[in-house]
Amino acid sequence: MQKLSPDAKAREHLERAAASATGRGAETRYGGHEHTLRQTLIALRAGTALAEHPGRSG
């Protein structure tokens, strides 16, 4: 498994966003001993918006 710094992952997803028709790039990462920590990295191309959506409970 290759580990990348948060800055490297951000650059990677900004490149994906720039090349994507939707202008977005994202990845959810799991961590902690039992993988209970969840973080989502979202990159948006300039001029792209992320609309609100209903949250998921639980």
Short mmCIF file of C-alpha atoms in Angstrom, two decimals:
data_model
loop_
_atom_site.label_atom_id
_atom_site.label_comp_id
_atom_site.label_asym_id
_atom_site.label_seq_id
_atom_site.Cartn_x
_atom_site.Cartn_y
_atom_site.Cartn_z
CA MET A 1 0.00 0.00 0.00
CA GLN A 2 1.41 3.37 -1.00
CA LYS A 3 0.95 6.22 1.48
CA LEU A 4 0.76 9.76 0.16
CA SER A 5 0.80 13.00 2.11
CA PRO A 6 -2.46 14.99 2.36
CA ASP A 7 -0.91 17.62 0.05
CA ALA A 8 -0.07 14.98 -2.56
CA LYS A 9 -3.61 13.55 -2.38
CA ALA A 10 -5.07 17.06 -2.75
CA ARG A 11 -2.93 17.69 -5.86
CA GLU A 12 -4.01 14.33 -7.29
CA HIS A 13 -7.70 15.13 -6.83
CA LEU A 14 -7.33 18.66 -8.17
CA GLU A 15 -5.87 17.12 -11.33
CA ARG A 16 -8.80 14.70 -11.50
CA ALA A 17 -11.26 17.56 -11.01
CA ALA A 18 -9.62 19.59 -13.78
CA ALA A 19 -9.93 16.64 -16.19
CA SER A 20 -13.44 15.63 -15.12
CA ALA A 21 -16.60 16.68 -16.95
CA THR A 22 -18.21 17.32 -13.54
CA GLY A 23 -15.29 19.38 -12.23
CA ARG A 24 -14.99 17.24 -9.11
CA GLY A 25 -12.66 14.69 -7.62
CA ALA A 26 -13.23 12.92 -4.29
CA GLU A 27 -12.09 10.05 -2.12
CA THR A 28 -13.27 8.74 1.24
CA ARG A 29 -10.51 7.41 3.48
CA TYR A 30 -10.95 5.16 6.48
CA GLY A 31 -8.61 4.91 9.44
CA GLY A 32 -8.18 4.12 13.06
CA HIS A 33 -7.76 0.68 14.60
CA GLU A 34 -11.25 -0.47 13.59
CA HIS A 35 -11.62 1.88 10.62
CA THR A 36 -14.14 4.02 12.51
CA LEU A 37 -12.59 7.32 11.37
CA ARG A 38 -13.87 8.49 7.99
CA GLN A 39 -12.56 11.53 6.11
CA THR A 40 -13.63 12.66 2.67
CA LEU A 41 -11.32 14.74 0.48
CA ILE A 42 -13.23 16.76 -2.12
CA ALA A 43 -11.55 18.83 -4.84
CA LEU A 44 -13.50 21.22 -7.08
CA ARG A 45 -12.38 22.88 -10.29
CA ALA A 46 -12.67 26.70 -10.16
CA GLY A 47 -16.25 27.77 -10.90
CA THR A 48 -17.71 24.42 -9.78
CA ALA A 49 -20.21 24.19 -6.92
CA LEU A 50 -21.18 21.34 -4.65
CA ALA A 51 -24.91 21.42 -3.95
CA GLU A 52 -26.33 20.59 -0.53
CA HIS A 53 -27.96 17.22 -0.10
CA PRO A 54 -29.79 15.52 2.76
CA GLY A 55 -27.46 14.02 5.36
CA ARG A 56 -27.46 10.38 6.27
CA SER A 57 -28.21 9.57 9.89
CA GLY A 58 -26.54 6.76 11.75
#
